[in-house]
Amino acid sequence: MQLKRYEMSGKESVFALIDLIAPHHTFELYEAVDESILLAAVKEAICRHPLFGTRIIFENNTFYFEQNPKPPVIFTRENAPKIYGTEENNHYPWMIVLRDKQLLFYASHTLADGAGMFSFCKTFLHLYFQRSGVVFAEAAADFPAGSPAQTTENAFSRYADPACKAFGTPKFSPPVEVKPDWFERSDRQPWRLEIPLSEVRRFSKQSETSVFSVIACILSRAMADAFGIQSGNINVRVPVNLRSAFPSATDRNFVQGFSLCYMTDRMAKMPDARIETAFRSQLDLWTDRDNLMQIINADIDLAGRAKAAPGEFRAALVREMQKQPGAVILYTHITRPDFSEELMKHIRDIRVTVSADEIREGLICVTGLTVGPTVCLTVQQCSKNDCFTASLRKVLDRREIAYKLYPIDLPPVYTCRSTSDLIYE
């Protein structure tokens, strides 16, 4: 009997082609994790999140998620394979590694976006504590809102509308080219930035914007100062969860990235509030529903062309590789992970990070989430002499923002197998 398959969207196929790295999640608990209880919880969670019960295959010139006939595997730091998605972990494109009180969750970005990953983690953690004897008053709070069929839907296919006409999106010049003396690969110390949410909201209320706009302004100012950028553009790449515009319960990739443009020629002398307002205006244009619909339509078109023409995948890969490095900040922030208060009582800390080994030279990568009253971000960069971190302090101090910024160590690096290799097998 043929296993159930879910054909990938255009975005998912491109992610599979370029082996896109996803941030990994670290859950710090108050007690050591019981491996057998966790494995049982994960198996139960897969019934609610069938996407995480799949493996990735390539057939008929198309990438698919296919129901995995083998059980999931839990590892400890002593026996975890450096590369997952292979026979060693039964070809699952995700992996859980236990380190005493830490639970590390790694997944291929081809499989899911941050919202999908958090949804799965939230479910199996709730089930884990439930199986460990915890009684939850709100039993359904940490489970997906949709049925298993809804969590595996291709939302791009569901919402496509070829008749839609886009309003139009902003057009900016490319970001400033990276200078050779900006970065040093040996300087890769990650930092933890903690800011009270009340501090960020204090500024977002003044500019009538959002947490994203305030943080993006701070990061742009820091990059301009660190590298002496006095003209040209800096891009802050932010993800937008399309689930808010097109109500979908899918665990699959349904997020679009947009670049907020910091124009140093004009913005260097602007008040912070005006820059935040400009960022919000840019994002409002990008996220106009008709503009988002055009992105959805383009995804359907890409998937169709790739399926019809064997060379389309290689052309997409060439386009990705031809992108020139520039003054770009990748800023990913889960502002509402939506873990229940009851569940959070059993979790000491959550971190969303990307290993320094996975950061391309010329990029500043900031990942994190809002946990209760605190914005918690991991700043990954390889600026020479940590000049970006020094400039970040300068910008925060000038705005009189209460914060903590300190160096941290990251968990070991584990990566998914090269899914692009499936094309040639």
PDB file of C-alpha atoms in Angstrom, residues 86-371:
ATOM      1  CA  THR A  86      19.408   9.564   7.667  1.00  0.00           C
ATOM      2  CA  GLU A  87      18.852   5.915   8.528  1.00  0.00           C
ATOM      3  CA  GLU A  88      20.346   6.606  11.960  1.00  0.00           C
ATOM      4  CA  ASN A  89      17.204   8.482  13.024  1.00  0.00           C
ATOM      5  CA  ASN A  90      14.861   6.651  10.633  1.00  0.00           C
ATOM      6  CA  HIS A  91      15.008   9.478   8.070  1.00  0.00           C
ATOM      7  CA  TYR A  92      13.007  11.961  10.143  1.00  0.00           C
ATOM      8  CA  PRO A  93      13.850  15.551   9.072  1.00  0.00           C
ATOM      9  CA  TRP A  94      13.939  16.591  12.734  1.00  0.00           C
ATOM     10  CA  MET A  95      15.727  15.377  15.844  1.00  0.00           C
ATOM     11  CA  ILE A  96      15.441  15.685  19.626  1.00  0.00           C
ATOM     12  CA  VAL A  97      18.608  15.554  21.735  1.00  0.00           C
ATOM     13  CA  LEU A  98      18.536  15.393  25.544  1.00  0.00           C
ATOM     14  CA  ARG A  99      21.243  16.962  27.697  1.00  0.00           C
ATOM     15  CA  ASP A 100      20.238  16.462  31.329  1.00  0.00           C
ATOM     16  CA  LYS A 101      17.628  19.226  31.893  1.00  0.00           C
ATOM     17  CA  GLN A 102      17.867  20.493  28.323  1.00  0.00           C
ATOM     18  CA  LEU A 103      15.735  19.350  25.424  1.00  0.00           C
ATOM     19  CA  LEU A 104      17.144  20.377  22.039  1.00  0.00           C
ATOM     20  CA  PHE A 105      14.877  20.347  19.001  1.00  0.00           C
ATOM     21  CA  TYR A 106      16.415  20.501  15.515  1.00  0.00           C
ATOM     22  CA  ALA A 107      14.456  20.454  12.254  1.00  0.00           C
ATOM     23  CA  SER A 108      14.965  21.093   8.568  1.00  0.00           C
ATOM     24  CA  HIS A 109      13.368  24.365   7.455  1.00  0.00           C
ATOM     25  CA  THR A 110      11.971  22.367   4.545  1.00  0.00           C
ATOM     26  CA  LEU A 111       9.658  20.645   7.007  1.00  0.00           C
ATOM     27  CA  ALA A 112       8.133  23.614   8.831  1.00  0.00           C
ATOM     28  CA  ASP A 113       8.491  27.256   9.775  1.00  0.00           C
ATOM     29  CA  GLY A 114       8.939  28.559  13.312  1.00  0.00           C
ATOM     30  CA  ALA A 115       5.218  28.575  14.040  1.00  0.00           C
ATOM     31  CA  GLY A 116       4.870  24.944  12.941  1.00  0.00           C
ATOM     32  CA  MET A 117       7.866  23.838  14.983  1.00  0.00           C
ATOM     33  CA  PHE A 118       6.626  25.591  18.096  1.00  0.00           C
ATOM     34  CA  SER A 119       3.183  24.054  17.661  1.00  0.00           C
ATOM     35  CA  PHE A 120       4.655  20.531  17.620  1.00  0.00           C
ATOM     36  CA  CYS A 121       7.035  21.205  20.527  1.00  0.00           C
ATOM     37  CA  LYS A 122       4.233  22.707  22.585  1.00  0.00           C
ATOM     38  CA  THR A 123       2.093  19.604  22.085  1.00  0.00           C
ATOM     39  CA  PHE A 124       4.712  16.987  22.940  1.00  0.00           C
ATOM     40  CA  LEU A 125       5.924  18.972  25.971  1.00  0.00           C
ATOM     41  CA  HIS A 126       2.363  19.222  27.295  1.00  0.00           C
ATOM     42  CA  LEU A 127       1.879  15.483  26.740  1.00  0.00           C
ATOM     43  CA  TYR A 128       5.243  14.769  28.374  1.00  0.00           C
ATOM     44  CA  PHE A 129       4.340  16.564  31.578  1.00  0.00           C
ATOM     45  CA  GLN A 130       0.853  15.105  31.496  1.00  0.00           C
ATOM     46  CA  ARG A 131       2.321  11.593  31.265  1.00  0.00           C
ATOM     47  CA  SER A 132       4.698  12.567  34.102  1.00  0.00           C
ATOM     48  CA  GLY A 133       1.757  13.227  36.406  1.00  0.00           C
ATOM     49  CA  VAL A 134       1.017  16.926  35.890  1.00  0.00           C
ATOM     50  CA  VAL A 135      -2.688  17.769  35.852  1.00  0.00           C
ATOM     51  CA  PHE A 136      -3.575  20.605  33.462  1.00  0.00           C
ATOM     52  CA  ALA A 137      -6.768  22.587  33.961  1.00  0.00           C
ATOM     53  CA  GLU A 138      -6.732  23.774  30.330  1.00  0.00           C
ATOM     54  CA  ALA A 139      -6.168  20.432  28.643  1.00  0.00           C
ATOM     55  CA  ALA A 140      -6.480  21.708  25.055  1.00  0.00           C
ATOM     56  CA  ALA A 141      -4.569  24.975  25.376  1.00  0.00           C
ATOM     57  CA  ASP A 142      -1.288  23.575  24.035  1.00  0.00           C
ATOM     58  CA  PHE A 143      -2.767  21.434  21.265  1.00  0.00           C
ATOM     59  CA  PRO A 144      -3.255  22.528  17.632  1.00  0.00           C
ATOM     60  CA  ALA A 145      -6.443  24.419  16.828  1.00  0.00           C
ATOM     61  CA  GLY A 146      -6.929  22.467  13.615  1.00  0.00           C
ATOM     62  CA  SER A 147      -7.495  18.805  12.828  1.00  0.00           C
ATOM     63  CA  PRO A 148      -4.621  16.633  11.554  1.00  0.00           C
ATOM     64  CA  ALA A 149      -5.898  17.241   8.016  1.00  0.00           C
ATOM     65  CA  GLN A 150      -5.718  20.992   8.598  1.00  0.00           C
ATOM     66  CA  THR A 151      -2.231  20.952  10.135  1.00  0.00           C
ATOM     67  CA  THR A 152      -0.880  19.189   7.028  1.00  0.00           C
ATOM     68  CA  GLU A 153      -2.680  21.309   4.432  1.00  0.00           C
ATOM     69  CA  ASN A 154      -0.773  23.181   1.731  1.00  0.00           C
ATOM     70  CA  ALA A 155      -2.073  26.648   2.567  1.00  0.00           C
ATOM     71  CA  PHE A 156      -0.574  28.102  -0.621  1.00  0.00           C
ATOM     72  CA  SER A 157      -2.834  25.830  -2.699  1.00  0.00           C
ATOM     73  CA  ARG A 158      -5.825  26.533  -0.510  1.00  0.00           C
ATOM     74  CA  TYR A 159      -5.720  30.321  -0.792  1.00  0.00           C
ATOM     75  CA  ALA A 160      -4.366  30.892  -4.309  1.00  0.00           C
ATOM     76  CA  ASP A 161      -6.443  33.248  -6.464  1.00  0.00           C
ATOM     77  CA  PRO A 162      -5.043  33.831  -9.993  1.00  0.00           C
ATOM     78  CA  ALA A 163      -7.595  36.618 -10.576  1.00  0.00           C
ATOM     79  CA  CYS A 164      -6.164  38.750  -7.787  1.00  0.00           C
ATOM     80  CA  LYS A 165      -4.355  41.975  -8.780  1.00  0.00           C
ATOM     81  CA  ALA A 166      -1.582  43.179  -6.467  1.00  0.00           C
ATOM     82  CA  PHE A 167      -1.582  46.674  -5.016  1.00  0.00           C
ATOM     83  CA  GLY A 168       2.197  46.979  -5.413  1.00  0.00           C
ATOM     84  CA  THR A 169       5.247  46.622  -3.180  1.00  0.00           C
ATOM     85  CA  PRO A 170       8.132  48.964  -2.270  1.00  0.00           C
ATOM     86  CA  LYS A 171      11.198  48.986  -4.526  1.00  0.00           C
ATOM     87  CA  PHE A 172      14.575  49.785  -2.964  1.00  0.00           C
ATOM     88  CA  SER A 173      18.181  49.616  -4.120  1.00  0.00           C
ATOM     89  CA  PRO A 174      20.166  46.549  -2.975  1.00  0.00           C
ATOM     90  CA  PRO A 175      21.916  46.683   0.406  1.00  0.00           C
ATOM     91  CA  VAL A 176      25.449  48.054   0.730  1.00  0.00           C
ATOM     92  CA  GLU A 177      28.127  45.553  -0.300  1.00  0.00           C
ATOM     93  CA  VAL A 178      30.033  43.828   2.477  1.00  0.00           C
ATOM     94  CA  LYS A 179      33.509  45.244   3.033  1.00  0.00           C
ATOM     95  CA  PRO A 180      36.341  42.719   3.560  1.00  0.00           C
ATOM     96  CA  ASP A 181      37.290  44.201   6.925  1.00  0.00           C
ATOM     97  CA  TRP A 182      33.800  44.036   8.455  1.00  0.00           C
ATOM     98  CA  PHE A 183      33.878  40.384   9.466  1.00  0.00           C
ATOM     99  CA  GLU A 184      36.277  37.869  10.915  1.00  0.00           C
ATOM    100  CA  ARG A 185      35.180  34.240  10.837  1.00  0.00           C
ATOM    101  CA  SER A 186      37.123  33.413  14.000  1.00  0.00           C
ATOM    102  CA  ASP A 187      35.122  36.003  15.999  1.00  0.00           C
ATOM    103  CA  ARG A 188      31.842  34.126  16.402  1.00  0.00           C
ATOM    104  CA  GLN A 189      30.838  34.693  20.004  1.00  0.00           C
ATOM    105  CA  PRO A 190      27.045  34.531  20.358  1.00  0.00           C
ATOM    106  CA  TRP A 191      25.344  36.972  22.715  1.00  0.00           C
ATOM    107  CA  ARG A 192      22.066  36.940  24.594  1.00  0.00           C
ATOM    108  CA  LEU A 193      20.063  40.178  24.587  1.00  0.00           C
ATOM    109  CA  GLU A 194      17.244  40.526  27.095  1.00  0.00           C
ATOM    110  CA  ILE A 195      14.948  43.553  27.108  1.00  0.00           C
ATOM    111  CA  PRO A 196      11.822  43.934  29.245  1.00  0.00           C
ATOM    112  CA  LEU A 197       8.809  43.847  26.950  1.00  0.00           C
ATOM    113  CA  SER A 198       7.524  46.952  28.736  1.00  0.00           C
ATOM    114  CA  GLU A 199      10.630  48.840  27.530  1.00  0.00           C
ATOM    115  CA  VAL A 200       9.995  47.925  23.901  1.00  0.00           C
ATOM    116  CA  ARG A 201       6.307  48.758  24.180  1.00  0.00           C
ATOM    117  CA  ARG A 202       7.180  52.120  25.665  1.00  0.00           C
ATOM    118  CA  PHE A 203       8.762  53.066  22.349  1.00  0.00           C
ATOM    119  CA  SER A 204       6.292  51.249  20.111  1.00  0.00           C
ATOM    120  CA  LYS A 205       3.448  53.244  21.688  1.00  0.00           C
ATOM    121  CA  GLN A 206       5.275  56.494  20.998  1.00  0.00           C
ATOM    122  CA  SER A 207       5.714  55.647  17.322  1.00  0.00           C
ATOM    123  CA  GLU A 208       2.408  53.740  17.086  1.00  0.00           C
ATOM    124  CA  THR A 209       4.205  50.743  15.638  1.00  0.00           C
ATOM    125  CA  SER A 210       5.190  47.298  16.948  1.00  0.00           C
ATOM    126  CA  VAL A 211       7.905  45.315  18.706  1.00  0.00           C
ATOM    127  CA  PHE A 212       9.373  44.392  15.302  1.00  0.00           C
ATOM    128  CA  SER A 213       9.752  48.020  14.248  1.00  0.00           C
ATOM    129  CA  VAL A 214      11.503  49.043  17.471  1.00  0.00           C
ATOM    130  CA  ILE A 215      13.976  46.148  17.458  1.00  0.00           C
ATOM    131  CA  ALA A 216      14.614  46.534  13.702  1.00  0.00           C
ATOM    132  CA  CYS A 217      15.447  50.207  14.232  1.00  0.00           C
ATOM    133  CA  ILE A 218      17.888  49.357  17.034  1.00  0.00           C
ATOM    134  CA  LEU A 219      19.615  46.682  14.929  1.00  0.00           C
ATOM    135  CA  SER A 220      19.876  48.963  11.873  1.00  0.00           C
ATOM    136  CA  ARG A 221      21.402  51.784  13.908  1.00  0.00           C
ATOM    137  CA  ALA A 222      23.889  49.321  15.412  1.00  0.00           C
ATOM    138  CA  MET A 223      24.986  47.971  12.009  1.00  0.00           C
ATOM    139  CA  ALA A 224      25.428  51.469  10.563  1.00  0.00           C
ATOM    140  CA  ASP A 225      27.551  52.478  13.549  1.00  0.00           C
ATOM    141  CA  ALA A 226      29.585  49.257  13.705  1.00  0.00           C
ATOM    142  CA  PHE A 227      30.656  49.326  10.052  1.00  0.00           C
ATOM    143  CA  GLY A 228      30.657  53.069   9.419  1.00  0.00           C
ATOM    144  CA  ILE A 229      27.859  52.856   6.825  1.00  0.00           C
ATOM    145  CA  GLN A 230      27.062  56.469   5.962  1.00  0.00           C
ATOM    146  CA  SER A 231      25.254  55.994   2.656  1.00  0.00           C
ATOM    147  CA  GLY A 232      23.330  53.241   0.934  1.00  0.00           C
ATOM    148  CA  ASN A 233      20.849  50.750   2.350  1.00  0.00           C
ATOM    149  CA  ILE A 234      20.772  48.230   5.167  1.00  0.00           C
ATOM    150  CA  ASN A 235      18.161  45.464   4.945  1.00  0.00           C
ATOM    151  CA  VAL A 236      16.460  43.946   7.974  1.00  0.00           C
ATOM    152  CA  ARG A 237      14.887  40.699   6.817  1.00  0.00           C
ATOM    153  CA  VAL A 238      11.802  39.844   8.887  1.00  0.00           C
ATOM    154  CA  PRO A 239       9.339  36.944   8.594  1.00  0.00           C
ATOM    155  CA  VAL A 240       5.594  37.499   8.364  1.00  0.00           C
ATOM    156  CA  ASN A 241       3.291  34.679   9.413  1.00  0.00           C
ATOM    157  CA  LEU A 242       0.653  34.411   6.682  1.00  0.00           C
ATOM    158  CA  ARG A 243      -1.649  32.575   9.071  1.00  0.00           C
ATOM    159  CA  SER A 244      -2.912  35.903  10.381  1.00  0.00           C
ATOM    160  CA  ALA A 245      -4.020  37.102   6.927  1.00  0.00           C
ATOM    161  CA  PHE A 246      -5.187  33.694   5.692  1.00  0.00           C
ATOM    162  CA  PRO A 247      -6.459  31.728   8.706  1.00  0.00           C
ATOM    163  CA  SER A 248      -4.735  28.374   8.458  1.00  0.00           C
ATOM    164  CA  ALA A 249      -3.792  25.869  11.137  1.00  0.00           C
ATOM    165  CA  THR A 250      -1.041  24.333   9.007  1.00  0.00           C
ATOM    166  CA  ASP A 251       2.266  23.240  10.530  1.00  0.00           C
ATOM    167  CA  ARG A 252       3.850  23.592   7.104  1.00  0.00           C
ATOM    168  CA  ASN A 253       5.827  26.554   5.817  1.00  0.00           C
ATOM    169  CA  PHE A 254       3.430  29.480   5.560  1.00  0.00           C
ATOM    170  CA  VAL A 255       5.675  32.433   6.320  1.00  0.00           C
ATOM    171  CA  GLN A 256       7.061  35.031   3.923  1.00  0.00           C
ATOM    172  CA  GLY A 257      10.221  37.073   4.479  1.00  0.00           C
ATOM    173  CA  PHE A 258      10.309  40.798   3.752  1.00  0.00           C
ATOM    174  CA  SER A 259      13.192  43.254   3.865  1.00  0.00           C
ATOM    175  CA  LEU A 260      12.721  46.467   5.803  1.00  0.00           C
ATOM    176  CA  CYS A 261      15.005  49.058   4.250  1.00  0.00           C
ATOM    177  CA  TYR A 262      17.084  51.400   6.411  1.00  0.00           C
ATOM    178  CA  MET A 263      18.221  54.164   4.050  1.00  0.00           C
ATOM    179  CA  THR A 264      21.252  55.626   5.807  1.00  0.00           C
ATOM    180  CA  ASP A 265      21.365  58.718   3.583  1.00  0.00           C
ATOM    181  CA  ARG A 266      17.935  59.795   4.838  1.00  0.00           C
ATOM    182  CA  MET A 267      17.476  57.975   8.124  1.00  0.00           C
ATOM    183  CA  ALA A 268      20.785  58.556   9.893  1.00  0.00           C
ATOM    184  CA  LYS A 269      19.566  61.904  11.260  1.00  0.00           C
ATOM    185  CA  MET A 270      15.900  60.953  11.666  1.00  0.00           C
ATOM    186  CA  PRO A 271      14.386  60.469  15.129  1.00  0.00           C
ATOM    187  CA  ASP A 272      14.008  56.818  16.060  1.00  0.00           C
ATOM    188  CA  ALA A 273      10.226  57.106  16.109  1.00  0.00           C
ATOM    189  CA  ARG A 274      10.148  58.199  12.459  1.00  0.00           C
ATOM    190  CA  ILE A 275      12.297  55.251  11.426  1.00  0.00           C
ATOM    191  CA  GLU A 276      10.022  52.881  13.314  1.00  0.00           C
ATOM    192  CA  THR A 277       7.027  54.445  11.573  1.00  0.00           C
ATOM    193  CA  ALA A 278       8.761  54.067   8.201  1.00  0.00           C
ATOM    194  CA  PHE A 279       9.442  50.395   8.912  1.00  0.00           C
ATOM    195  CA  ARG A 280       5.820  49.864   9.882  1.00  0.00           C
ATOM    196  CA  SER A 281       4.657  51.592   6.686  1.00  0.00           C
ATOM    197  CA  GLN A 282       6.945  49.435   4.544  1.00  0.00           C
ATOM    198  CA  LEU A 283       5.640  46.302   6.221  1.00  0.00           C
ATOM    199  CA  ASP A 284       2.039  47.452   5.808  1.00  0.00           C
ATOM    200  CA  LEU A 285       2.610  47.683   2.057  1.00  0.00           C
ATOM    201  CA  TRP A 286       4.328  44.309   1.887  1.00  0.00           C
ATOM    202  CA  THR A 287       1.513  42.685   3.859  1.00  0.00           C
ATOM    203  CA  ASP A 288      -1.393  44.171   1.937  1.00  0.00           C
ATOM    204  CA  ARG A 289      -3.615  41.134   1.410  1.00  0.00           C
ATOM    205  CA  ASP A 290      -3.563  41.403  -2.388  1.00  0.00           C
ATOM    206  CA  ASN A 291       0.237  41.637  -2.375  1.00  0.00           C
ATOM    207  CA  LEU A 292       0.387  38.535  -0.192  1.00  0.00           C
ATOM    208  CA  MET A 293      -1.994  36.813  -2.592  1.00  0.00           C
ATOM    209  CA  GLN A 294       0.422  37.477  -5.449  1.00  0.00           C
ATOM    210  CA  ILE A 295       3.152  35.750  -3.425  1.00  0.00           C
ATOM    211  CA  ILE A 296       0.854  32.774  -2.898  1.00  0.00           C
ATOM    212  CA  ASN A 297       0.036  32.667  -6.609  1.00  0.00           C
ATOM    213  CA  ALA A 298       3.750  32.836  -7.483  1.00  0.00           C
ATOM    214  CA  ASP A 299       4.402  29.870  -5.177  1.00  0.00           C
ATOM    215  CA  ILE A 300       1.807  27.778  -7.024  1.00  0.00           C
ATOM    216  CA  ASP A 301       3.337  28.821 -10.352  1.00  0.00           C
ATOM    217  CA  LEU A 302       6.851  27.858  -9.198  1.00  0.00           C
ATOM    218  CA  ALA A 303       5.696  24.447  -7.979  1.00  0.00           C
ATOM    219  CA  GLY A 304       3.987  23.803 -11.321  1.00  0.00           C
ATOM    220  CA  ARG A 305       6.982  24.872 -13.398  1.00  0.00           C
ATOM    221  CA  ALA A 306       9.373  22.798 -11.290  1.00  0.00           C
ATOM    222  CA  LYS A 307       7.202  19.724 -11.697  1.00  0.00           C
ATOM    223  CA  ALA A 308       6.964  20.198 -15.462  1.00  0.00           C
ATOM    224  CA  ALA A 309      10.600  21.091 -16.166  1.00  0.00           C
ATOM    225  CA  PRO A 310      13.510  19.116 -14.665  1.00  0.00           C
ATOM    226  CA  GLY A 311      15.849  22.097 -15.081  1.00  0.00           C
ATOM    227  CA  GLU A 312      13.721  24.448 -12.982  1.00  0.00           C
ATOM    228  CA  PHE A 313      15.209  23.250  -9.698  1.00  0.00           C
ATOM    229  CA  ARG A 314      18.737  23.809 -10.949  1.00  0.00           C
ATOM    230  CA  ALA A 315      17.773  27.275 -12.194  1.00  0.00           C
ATOM    231  CA  ALA A 316      16.368  28.111  -8.763  1.00  0.00           C
ATOM    232  CA  LEU A 317      19.593  26.937  -7.150  1.00  0.00           C
ATOM    233  CA  VAL A 318      21.667  29.122  -9.489  1.00  0.00           C
ATOM    234  CA  ARG A 319      19.507  32.144  -8.615  1.00  0.00           C
ATOM    235  CA  GLU A 320      20.043  31.549  -4.916  1.00  0.00           C
ATOM    236  CA  MET A 321      23.789  31.145  -5.281  1.00  0.00           C
ATOM    237  CA  GLN A 322      24.122  34.317  -7.339  1.00  0.00           C
ATOM    238  CA  LYS A 323      22.841  36.550  -4.560  1.00  0.00           C
ATOM    239  CA  GLN A 324      25.603  38.911  -3.506  1.00  0.00           C
ATOM    240  CA  PRO A 325      26.346  39.315   0.215  1.00  0.00           C
ATOM    241  CA  GLY A 326      25.319  42.692   1.569  1.00  0.00           C
ATOM    242  CA  ALA A 327      24.512  44.639   4.715  1.00  0.00           C
ATOM    243  CA  VAL A 328      21.704  42.339   5.802  1.00  0.00           C
ATOM    244  CA  ILE A 329      20.303  41.518   9.233  1.00  0.00           C
ATOM    245  CA  LEU A 330      18.204  38.358   9.542  1.00  0.00           C
ATOM    246  CA  TYR A 331      15.761  39.077  12.337  1.00  0.00           C
ATOM    247  CA  THR A 332      13.424  36.245  13.373  1.00  0.00           C
ATOM    248  CA  HIS A 333      11.265  36.812  16.437  1.00  0.00           C
ATOM    249  CA  ILE A 334       8.405  34.645  17.682  1.00  0.00           C
ATOM    250  CA  THR A 335       6.402  37.259  19.567  1.00  0.00           C
ATOM    251  CA  ARG A 336       3.615  34.892  20.638  1.00  0.00           C
ATOM    252  CA  PRO A 337       4.735  31.263  21.091  1.00  0.00           C
ATOM    253  CA  ASP A 338       1.343  30.724  22.793  1.00  0.00           C
ATOM    254  CA  PHE A 339       2.501  28.194  25.361  1.00  0.00           C
ATOM    255  CA  SER A 340      -0.092  28.002  28.116  1.00  0.00           C
ATOM    256  CA  GLU A 341       0.801  29.569  31.455  1.00  0.00           C
ATOM    257  CA  GLU A 342       0.447  26.136  33.040  1.00  0.00           C
ATOM    258  CA  LEU A 343       2.994  24.628  30.656  1.00  0.00           C
ATOM    259  CA  MET A 344       5.432  27.533  31.086  1.00  0.00           C
ATOM    260  CA  LYS A 345       5.529  26.862  34.843  1.00  0.00           C
ATOM    261  CA  HIS A 346       7.510  23.704  34.031  1.00  0.00           C
ATOM    262  CA  ILE A 347       9.932  25.362  31.587  1.00  0.00           C
ATOM    263  CA  ARG A 348      12.790  27.446  32.957  1.00  0.00           C
ATOM    264  CA  ASP A 349      13.882  28.979  29.655  1.00  0.00           C
ATOM    265  CA  ILE A 350      13.399  28.752  25.883  1.00  0.00           C
ATOM    266  CA  ARG A 351      15.989  29.794  23.317  1.00  0.00           C
ATOM    267  CA  VAL A 352      15.762  29.971  19.554  1.00  0.00           C
ATOM    268  CA  THR A 353      19.221  30.047  18.007  1.00  0.00           C
ATOM    269  CA  VAL A 354      21.256  29.376  14.892  1.00  0.00           C
ATOM    270  CA  SER A 355      24.732  27.943  15.260  1.00  0.00           C
ATOM    271  CA  ALA A 356      27.606  30.275  14.404  1.00  0.00           C
ATOM    272  CA  ASP A 357      28.853  27.619  11.989  1.00  0.00           C
ATOM    273  CA  GLU A 358      25.676  28.165   9.971  1.00  0.00           C
ATOM    274  CA  ILE A 359      25.957  31.972   9.695  1.00  0.00           C
ATOM    275  CA  ARG A 360      27.203  33.186   6.342  1.00  0.00           C
ATOM    276  CA  GLU A 361      29.874  35.858   6.388  1.00  0.00           C
ATOM    277  CA  GLY A 362      28.279  39.249   5.893  1.00  0.00           C
ATOM    278  CA  LEU A 363      25.147  38.530   7.872  1.00  0.00           C
ATOM    279  CA  ILE A 364      23.981  39.513  11.318  1.00  0.00           C
ATOM    280  CA  CYS A 365      21.495  36.930  12.589  1.00  0.00           C
ATOM    281  CA  VAL A 366      19.146  37.741  15.459  1.00  0.00           C
ATOM    282  CA  THR A 367      16.703  35.060  16.599  1.00  0.00           C
ATOM    283  CA  GLY A 368      14.487  34.713  19.619  1.00  0.00           C
ATOM    284  CA  LEU A 369      11.110  35.064  21.184  1.00  0.00           C
ATOM    285  CA  THR A 370       9.118  36.924  23.774  1.00  0.00           C
ATOM    286  CA  VAL A 371       8.884  34.822  26.927  1.00  0.00           C
TER     287      VAL A 371
END
